[in-house]
Amino acid sequence: GNSVTQMEGPVTLSEEAFLTINCTYTATGYPSLFWYVQYPGEGLQLLLKATKADDKGSNKGFEATYRKETTSFHLEKGSVQVSDSAVYFCAYQGGSEKLVFGKGTKLTVNP
Amino acid sequence: EAGVTQFPSHSVIEKGQTVTLRCDPISGHDNLYWYRRVMGKEIKFLLHFVKESKQDESGMPNNRFLAERTGGTYSTLKVQPAELEDSGVYFCASSRSRLGYGYTFGSGTRLTVV
């Protein structure tokens, strides 16, 4: 069935390190793809999105490119900050309205 | 505008008890969704309301779960009787549009069944 597989954490980095969190999906058609973030004590927030192949979503220095050929939507940031410590969720929305999420990746950034 | 509000933020109950979670969506958002994350697993869809009607309840795990949205405003999710496997974080989201990027999520209710 349809699913999202993302890199399992936890991931621990030093400030200013490069971040990649891998995400691949299994779905038919052309789903919309998302990264959500949950900061400690807060709800899920949309970080970025891409709605068609080759689109690049970006926000707060994070980027992800919708790769149809590899069914991937990897999240990257060139220089992470302590404030980026959070749990990151990859998700897609296909023909139905529900979001399908990955398991989440906990990122800790140390000063 | 005010965000999506959920309460309680935490609830600890004993197996067999009843718990009711509440979600207040953003005013004017016809679409309301419930999701759940069991520890270490994916966030999974439970159900979707459009106004007061259940549009899709395919994710509801069993008949111990009852969701309502009387009057098309706030929603409640009741678990009766609660079991240990019901522990997790329950998220509510609302949107005007049915497109994913229009979702606004609440902070969630952490339910622990002991």
PDB file of C-alpha atoms in Angstrom:
ATOM      1  CA  GLY A   1       0.000   0.000   0.000  1.00  0.00           C
ATOM      2  CA  ASN A   2       0.901   3.658   0.000  1.00  0.00           C
ATOM      3  CA  SER A   3       3.566   4.593   2.516  1.00  0.00           C
ATOM      4  CA  VAL A   4       6.348   6.971   3.424  1.00  0.00           C
ATOM      5  CA  THR A   5       9.758   5.786   4.548  1.00  0.00           C
ATOM      6  CA  GLN A   6      12.050   8.280   6.181  1.00  0.00           C
ATOM      7  CA  MET A   7      15.415   8.042   7.784  1.00  0.00           C
ATOM      8  CA  GLU A   8      15.065   6.954  11.351  1.00  0.00           C
ATOM      9  CA  GLY A   9      16.858   8.885  13.982  1.00  0.00           C
ATOM     10  CA  PRO A  10      17.749  10.164  16.267  1.00  0.00           C
ATOM     11  CA  VAL A  11      20.127  12.428  14.407  1.00  0.00           C
ATOM     12  CA  THR A  12      22.609  14.475  16.416  1.00  0.00           C
ATOM     13  CA  LEU A  13      24.626  17.223  14.762  1.00  0.00           C
ATOM     14  CA  SER A  14      26.817  20.098  15.781  1.00  0.00           C
ATOM     15  CA  GLU A  15      25.757  23.631  14.992  1.00  0.00           C
ATOM     16  CA  GLU A  16      26.546  24.671  11.394  1.00  0.00           C
ATOM     17  CA  ALA A  17      26.695  21.069  10.186  1.00  0.00           C
ATOM     18  CA  PHE A  18      24.972  19.946   6.988  1.00  0.00           C
ATOM     19  CA  LEU A  19      21.681  18.118   7.390  1.00  0.00           C
ATOM     20  CA  THR A  20      20.051  15.516   5.169  1.00  0.00           C
ATOM     21  CA  ILE A  21      16.977  13.546   6.165  1.00  0.00           C
ATOM     22  CA  ASN A  22      16.008  11.014   3.523  1.00  0.00           C
ATOM     23  CA  CYS A  23      12.405  10.401   2.560  1.00  0.00           C
ATOM     24  CA  THR A  24      10.960   8.093  -0.079  1.00  0.00           C
ATOM     25  CA  TYR A  25       7.353   7.336  -0.792  1.00  0.00           C
ATOM     26  CA  THR A  26       5.266   4.646  -2.396  1.00  0.00           C
ATOM     27  CA  ALA A  27       2.194   6.012  -4.100  1.00  0.00           C
ATOM     28  CA  THR A  28       0.474   6.008  -7.416  1.00  0.00           C
ATOM     29  CA  GLY A  29      -0.016   9.094  -9.486  1.00  0.00           C
ATOM     30  CA  TYR A  30       1.393  12.468  -8.562  1.00  0.00           C
ATOM     31  CA  PRO A  31       0.970  13.140  -4.875  1.00  0.00           C
ATOM     32  CA  SER A  32       1.802  16.394  -3.157  1.00  0.00           C
ATOM     33  CA  LEU A  33       4.752  16.095  -0.775  1.00  0.00           C
ATOM     34  CA  PHE A  34       5.378  17.834   2.528  1.00  0.00           C
ATOM     35  CA  TRP A  35       7.770  18.195   5.403  1.00  0.00           C
ATOM     36  CA  TYR A  36       6.232  18.980   8.761  1.00  0.00           C
ATOM     37  CA  VAL A  37       8.147  19.908  11.889  1.00  0.00           C
ATOM     38  CA  GLN A  38       7.234  19.556  15.539  1.00  0.00           C
ATOM     39  CA  TYR A  39       9.221  21.707  17.932  1.00  0.00           C
ATOM     40  CA  PRO A  40       9.237  20.662  21.598  1.00  0.00           C
ATOM     41  CA  GLY A  41       5.873  21.326  23.218  1.00  0.00           C
ATOM     42  CA  GLU A  42       4.266  22.533  20.017  1.00  0.00           C
ATOM     43  CA  GLY A  43       2.004  21.193  17.299  1.00  0.00           C
ATOM     44  CA  LEU A  44       2.891  20.088  13.806  1.00  0.00           C
ATOM     45  CA  GLN A  45       3.850  22.929  11.509  1.00  0.00           C
ATOM     46  CA  LEU A  46       4.171  22.815   7.765  1.00  0.00           C
ATOM     47  CA  LEU A  47       7.822  23.416   6.929  1.00  0.00           C
ATOM     48  CA  LEU A  48       7.710  23.169   3.149  1.00  0.00           C
ATOM     49  CA  LYS A  49       5.851  21.523   0.310  1.00  0.00           C
ATOM     50  CA  ALA A  50       6.052  20.568  -3.355  1.00  0.00           C
ATOM     51  CA  THR A  51       3.063  19.755  -5.484  1.00  0.00           C
ATOM     52  CA  LYS A  52       4.591  18.462  -8.713  1.00  0.00           C
ATOM     53  CA  ALA A  53       7.685  16.725 -10.007  1.00  0.00           C
ATOM     54  CA  ASP A  54      10.926  18.757  -9.922  1.00  0.00           C
ATOM     55  CA  ASP A  55       9.389  21.397  -7.663  1.00  0.00           C
ATOM     56  CA  LYS A  56      11.667  22.571  -4.890  1.00  0.00           C
ATOM     57  CA  GLY A  57      10.099  23.548  -1.591  1.00  0.00           C
ATOM     58  CA  SER A  58      12.060  25.836   0.697  1.00  0.00           C
ATOM     59  CA  ASN A  59      11.618  27.590   4.007  1.00  0.00           C
ATOM     60  CA  LYS A  60      13.864  28.730   6.889  1.00  0.00           C
ATOM     61  CA  GLY A  61      16.954  27.540   5.018  1.00  0.00           C
ATOM     62  CA  PHE A  62      15.526  24.052   4.494  1.00  0.00           C
ATOM     63  CA  GLU A  63      15.022  22.659   0.997  1.00  0.00           C
ATOM     64  CA  ALA A  64      13.549  19.534  -0.561  1.00  0.00           C
ATOM     65  CA  THR A  65      13.111  18.615  -4.225  1.00  0.00           C
ATOM     66  CA  TYR A  66      10.304  16.420  -5.532  1.00  0.00           C
ATOM     67  CA  ARG A  67      12.038  13.647  -7.476  1.00  0.00           C
ATOM     68  CA  LYS A  68       9.490  11.589  -9.334  1.00  0.00           C
ATOM     69  CA  GLU A  69      12.065   9.238 -10.848  1.00  0.00           C
ATOM     70  CA  THR A  70      13.385   8.193  -7.453  1.00  0.00           C
ATOM     71  CA  THR A  71      10.108   8.822  -5.540  1.00  0.00           C
ATOM     72  CA  SER A  72      12.067  10.879  -3.041  1.00  0.00           C
ATOM     73  CA  PHE A  73      11.755  14.166  -1.187  1.00  0.00           C
ATOM     74  CA  HIS A  74      14.911  14.469   0.903  1.00  0.00           C
ATOM     75  CA  LEU A  75      15.163  17.355   3.352  1.00  0.00           C
ATOM     76  CA  GLU A  76      18.407  19.363   3.431  1.00  0.00           C
ATOM     77  CA  LYS A  77      19.837  22.338   5.236  1.00  0.00           C
ATOM     78  CA  GLY A  78      23.311  23.670   4.722  1.00  0.00           C
ATOM     79  CA  SER A  79      23.971  24.901   8.257  1.00  0.00           C
ATOM     80  CA  VAL A  80      21.786  23.806  11.132  1.00  0.00           C
ATOM     81  CA  GLN A  81      21.196  25.814  14.287  1.00  0.00           C
ATOM     82  CA  VAL A  82      20.338  24.759  17.823  1.00  0.00           C
ATOM     83  CA  SER A  83      16.845  26.131  17.224  1.00  0.00           C
ATOM     84  CA  ASP A  84      16.326  23.526  14.468  1.00  0.00           C
ATOM     85  CA  SER A  85      16.170  20.776  17.082  1.00  0.00           C
ATOM     86  CA  ALA A  86      12.784  19.150  16.532  1.00  0.00           C
ATOM     87  CA  VAL A  87      11.061  16.111  15.054  1.00  0.00           C
ATOM     88  CA  TYR A  88      10.679  16.196  11.262  1.00  0.00           C
ATOM     89  CA  PHE A  89       7.956  14.316   9.424  1.00  0.00           C
ATOM     90  CA  CYS A  90       7.780  13.593   5.725  1.00  0.00           C
ATOM     91  CA  ALA A  91       4.253  13.230   4.320  1.00  0.00           C
ATOM     92  CA  TYR A  92       2.309  12.997   1.114  1.00  0.00           C
ATOM     93  CA  GLN A  93      -1.228  13.630   0.033  1.00  0.00           C
ATOM     94  CA  GLY A  94      -2.512  11.578  -2.857  1.00  0.00           C
ATOM     95  CA  GLY A  95      -5.958  11.256  -4.348  1.00  0.00           C
ATOM     96  CA  SER A  96      -7.759  11.257  -1.031  1.00  0.00           C
ATOM     97  CA  GLU A  97      -7.519  14.161   1.368  1.00  0.00           C
ATOM     98  CA  LYS A  98      -5.700  12.421   4.144  1.00  0.00           C
ATOM     99  CA  LEU A  99      -2.013  12.919   4.775  1.00  0.00           C
ATOM    100  CA  VAL A 100       0.232   9.846   4.943  1.00  0.00           C
ATOM    101  CA  PHE A 101       3.192  10.406   7.267  1.00  0.00           C
ATOM    102  CA  GLY A 102       6.534   8.790   7.879  1.00  0.00           C
ATOM    103  CA  LYS A 103       7.646   7.803  11.366  1.00  0.00           C
ATOM    104  CA  GLY A 104       9.459  11.038  12.060  1.00  0.00           C
ATOM    105  CA  THR A 105      13.118  11.847  12.577  1.00  0.00           C
ATOM    106  CA  LYS A 106      14.256  13.491  15.779  1.00  0.00           C
ATOM    107  CA  LEU A 107      17.033  16.018  15.221  1.00  0.00           C
ATOM    108  CA  THR A 108      19.177  17.366  18.029  1.00  0.00           C
ATOM    109  CA  VAL A 109      21.627  20.153  17.270  1.00  0.00           C
ATOM    110  CA  ASN A 110      24.328  20.803  19.848  1.00  0.00           C
ATOM    111  CA  PRO A 111      26.102  24.153  20.242  1.00  0.00           C
TER     112      PRO A 111
ATOM    113  CA  GLU B   1      -6.297  34.290  13.928  1.00  0.00           C
ATOM    114  CA  ALA B   2      -6.377  31.841  16.802  1.00  0.00           C
ATOM    115  CA  GLY B   3      -4.919  28.454  16.046  1.00  0.00           C
ATOM    116  CA  VAL B   4      -6.326  24.981  16.517  1.00  0.00           C
ATOM    117  CA  THR B   5      -6.802  24.316  20.205  1.00  0.00           C
ATOM    118  CA  GLN B   6      -6.775  20.908  21.783  1.00  0.00           C
ATOM    119  CA  PHE B   7      -7.376  19.907  25.362  1.00  0.00           C
ATOM    120  CA  PRO B   8      -6.418  18.449  27.566  1.00  0.00           C
ATOM    121  CA  SER B   9      -2.765  18.604  26.623  1.00  0.00           C
ATOM    122  CA  HIS B  10      -2.083  15.512  28.682  1.00  0.00           C
ATOM    123  CA  SER B  11      -4.316  12.801  30.091  1.00  0.00           C
ATOM    124  CA  VAL B  12      -3.414   9.773  32.158  1.00  0.00           C
ATOM    125  CA  ILE B  13      -6.198   7.277  32.690  1.00  0.00           C
ATOM    126  CA  GLU B  14      -6.547   3.687  33.782  1.00  0.00           C
ATOM    127  CA  LYS B  15      -7.402   0.899  31.415  1.00  0.00           C
ATOM    128  CA  GLY B  16     -11.161   0.588  31.120  1.00  0.00           C
ATOM    129  CA  GLN B  17     -11.883   4.234  31.823  1.00  0.00           C
ATOM    130  CA  THR B  18     -13.348   6.718  29.406  1.00  0.00           C
ATOM    131  CA  VAL B  19     -11.564   9.767  28.041  1.00  0.00           C
ATOM    132  CA  THR B  20     -12.856  12.562  25.851  1.00  0.00           C
ATOM    133  CA  LEU B  21     -10.522  14.726  23.821  1.00  0.00           C
ATOM    134  CA  ARG B  22     -11.631  18.040  22.431  1.00  0.00           C
ATOM    135  CA  CYS B  23     -10.544  20.031  19.414  1.00  0.00           C
ATOM    136  CA  ASP B  24     -11.514  23.592  18.587  1.00  0.00           C
ATOM    137  CA  PRO B  25     -10.660  24.328  14.952  1.00  0.00           C
ATOM    138  CA  ILE B  26      -9.911  27.695  13.452  1.00  0.00           C
ATOM    139  CA  SER B  27     -13.134  29.619  13.009  1.00  0.00           C
ATOM    140  CA  GLY B  28     -14.531  29.186   9.516  1.00  0.00           C
ATOM    141  CA  HIS B  29     -12.624  25.998   8.764  1.00  0.00           C
ATOM    142  CA  ASP B  30     -15.137  23.460   7.559  1.00  0.00           C
ATOM    143  CA  ASN B  31     -12.643  20.603   7.410  1.00  0.00           C
ATOM    144  CA  LEU B  32     -11.517  18.978  10.632  1.00  0.00           C
ATOM    145  CA  TYR B  33      -9.190  15.985  10.887  1.00  0.00           C
ATOM    146  CA  TRP B  34      -8.040  13.688  13.666  1.00  0.00           C
ATOM    147  CA  TYR B  35      -4.691  11.917  13.526  1.00  0.00           C
ATOM    148  CA  ARG B  36      -2.845   9.776  16.034  1.00  0.00           C
ATOM    149  CA  ARG B  37       0.787   8.958  16.654  1.00  0.00           C
ATOM    150  CA  VAL B  38       1.533   5.858  18.667  1.00  0.00           C
ATOM    151  CA  MET B  39       5.000   6.051  20.186  1.00  0.00           C
ATOM    152  CA  GLY B  40       7.729   5.605  17.604  1.00  0.00           C
ATOM    153  CA  LYS B  41       5.350   4.998  14.751  1.00  0.00           C
ATOM    154  CA  GLU B  42       3.794   6.986  11.960  1.00  0.00           C
ATOM    155  CA  ILE B  43       1.204   9.662  12.455  1.00  0.00           C
ATOM    156  CA  LYS B  44      -1.930   7.975  11.186  1.00  0.00           C
ATOM    157  CA  PHE B  45      -5.178   9.393   9.926  1.00  0.00           C
ATOM    158  CA  LEU B  46      -8.266   8.658  11.980  1.00  0.00           C
ATOM    159  CA  LEU B  47     -11.093  10.618  10.406  1.00  0.00           C
ATOM    160  CA  HIS B  48     -12.215  13.712   8.534  1.00  0.00           C
ATOM    161  CA  PHE B  49     -15.239  15.910   9.117  1.00  0.00           C
ATOM    162  CA  VAL B  50     -16.687  18.369   6.656  1.00  0.00           C
ATOM    163  CA  LYS B  51     -18.777  20.610   8.853  1.00  0.00           C
ATOM    164  CA  GLU B  52     -20.722  18.171  11.012  1.00  0.00           C
ATOM    165  CA  SER B  53     -20.598  15.234   8.583  1.00  0.00           C
ATOM    166  CA  LYS B  54     -18.054  12.426   8.670  1.00  0.00           C
ATOM    167  CA  GLN B  55     -16.415  12.496   5.260  1.00  0.00           C
ATOM    168  CA  ASP B  56     -13.975   9.666   5.894  1.00  0.00           C
ATOM    169  CA  GLU B  57     -13.644   7.570   9.033  1.00  0.00           C
ATOM    170  CA  SER B  58     -11.595   4.785   7.501  1.00  0.00           C
ATOM    171  CA  GLY B  59      -8.776   5.251  10.015  1.00  0.00           C
ATOM    172  CA  MET B  60     -10.807   4.755  13.161  1.00  0.00           C
ATOM    173  CA  PRO B  61      -9.253   1.708  14.840  1.00  0.00           C
ATOM    174  CA  ASN B  62     -12.390   0.146  16.323  1.00  0.00           C
ATOM    175  CA  ASN B  63     -15.786   0.892  17.809  1.00  0.00           C
ATOM    176  CA  ARG B  64     -14.305   2.031  21.105  1.00  0.00           C
ATOM    177  CA  PHE B  65     -13.588   5.328  19.384  1.00  0.00           C
ATOM    178  CA  LEU B  66     -16.407   7.788  18.772  1.00  0.00           C
ATOM    179  CA  ALA B  67     -15.939  11.168  17.139  1.00  0.00           C
ATOM    180  CA  GLU B  68     -18.523  13.901  16.954  1.00  0.00           C
ATOM    181  CA  ARG B  69     -18.712  17.406  15.617  1.00  0.00           C
ATOM    182  CA  THR B  70     -22.041  18.791  16.614  1.00  0.00           C
ATOM    183  CA  GLY B  71     -22.960  22.000  14.849  1.00  0.00           C
ATOM    184  CA  GLY B  72     -19.868  21.849  12.713  1.00  0.00           C
ATOM    185  CA  THR B  73     -17.710  23.688  15.237  1.00  0.00           C
ATOM    186  CA  TYR B  74     -15.623  21.886  17.843  1.00  0.00           C
ATOM    187  CA  SER B  75     -15.097  18.140  17.782  1.00  0.00           C
ATOM    188  CA  THR B  76     -14.736  15.514  20.458  1.00  0.00           C
ATOM    189  CA  LEU B  77     -13.065  12.146  20.296  1.00  0.00           C
ATOM    190  CA  LYS B  78     -14.162   9.720  22.964  1.00  0.00           C
ATOM    191  CA  VAL B  79     -12.375   6.498  23.800  1.00  0.00           C
ATOM    192  CA  GLN B  80     -14.499   4.069  25.784  1.00  0.00           C
ATOM    193  CA  PRO B  81     -13.251   1.864  27.299  1.00  0.00           C
ATOM    194  CA  ALA B  82      -9.603   2.809  26.916  1.00  0.00           C
ATOM    195  CA  GLU B  83      -6.997   0.122  26.332  1.00  0.00           C
ATOM    196  CA  LEU B  84      -3.220   0.238  26.786  1.00  0.00           C
ATOM    197  CA  GLU B  85      -2.622   0.359  23.013  1.00  0.00           C
ATOM    198  CA  ASP B  86      -4.626   3.582  22.772  1.00  0.00           C
ATOM    199  CA  SER B  87      -1.736   5.494  24.334  1.00  0.00           C
ATOM    200  CA  GLY B  88      -0.222   8.057  22.021  1.00  0.00           C
ATOM    201  CA  VAL B  89      -0.528  11.624  20.846  1.00  0.00           C
ATOM    202  CA  TYR B  90      -3.794  12.638  19.220  1.00  0.00           C
ATOM    203  CA  PHE B  91      -3.573  15.526  16.790  1.00  0.00           C
ATOM    204  CA  CYS B  92      -6.376  17.589  15.392  1.00  0.00           C
ATOM    205  CA  ALA B  93      -6.092  19.733  12.272  1.00  0.00           C
ATOM    206  CA  SER B  94      -8.422  22.042  10.405  1.00  0.00           C
ATOM    207  CA  SER B  95      -8.480  23.651   6.994  1.00  0.00           C
ATOM    208  CA  ARG B  96     -10.608  25.726   4.667  1.00  0.00           C
ATOM    209  CA  SER B  97      -9.283  23.910   1.649  1.00  0.00           C
ATOM    210  CA  ARG B  98      -9.013  20.181   1.175  1.00  0.00           C
ATOM    211  CA  LEU B  99      -5.431  20.541  -0.008  1.00  0.00           C
ATOM    212  CA  GLY B 100      -2.695  19.366   2.350  1.00  0.00           C
ATOM    213  CA  TYR B 101      -0.862  22.624   2.606  1.00  0.00           C
ATOM    214  CA  GLY B 102      -3.922  24.219   4.110  1.00  0.00           C
ATOM    215  CA  TYR B 103      -3.850  22.132   7.272  1.00  0.00           C
ATOM    216  CA  THR B 104      -3.247  23.804  10.639  1.00  0.00           C
ATOM    217  CA  PHE B 105      -2.484  21.342  13.395  1.00  0.00           C
ATOM    218  CA  GLY B 106      -3.066  21.661  17.108  1.00  0.00           C
ATOM    219  CA  SER B 107      -0.449  20.868  19.723  1.00  0.00           C
ATOM    220  CA  GLY B 108      -1.927  17.447  20.353  1.00  0.00           C
ATOM    221  CA  THR B 109      -3.214  15.573  23.366  1.00  0.00           C
ATOM    222  CA  ARG B 110      -0.832  13.067  24.901  1.00  0.00           C
ATOM    223  CA  LEU B 111      -2.912  10.164  26.173  1.00  0.00           C
ATOM    224  CA  THR B 112      -1.395   7.599  28.489  1.00  0.00           C
ATOM    225  CA  VAL B 113      -3.416   4.545  29.456  1.00  0.00           C
ATOM    226  CA  VAL B 114      -2.005   2.657  32.437  1.00  0.00           C
TER     227      VAL B 114
END
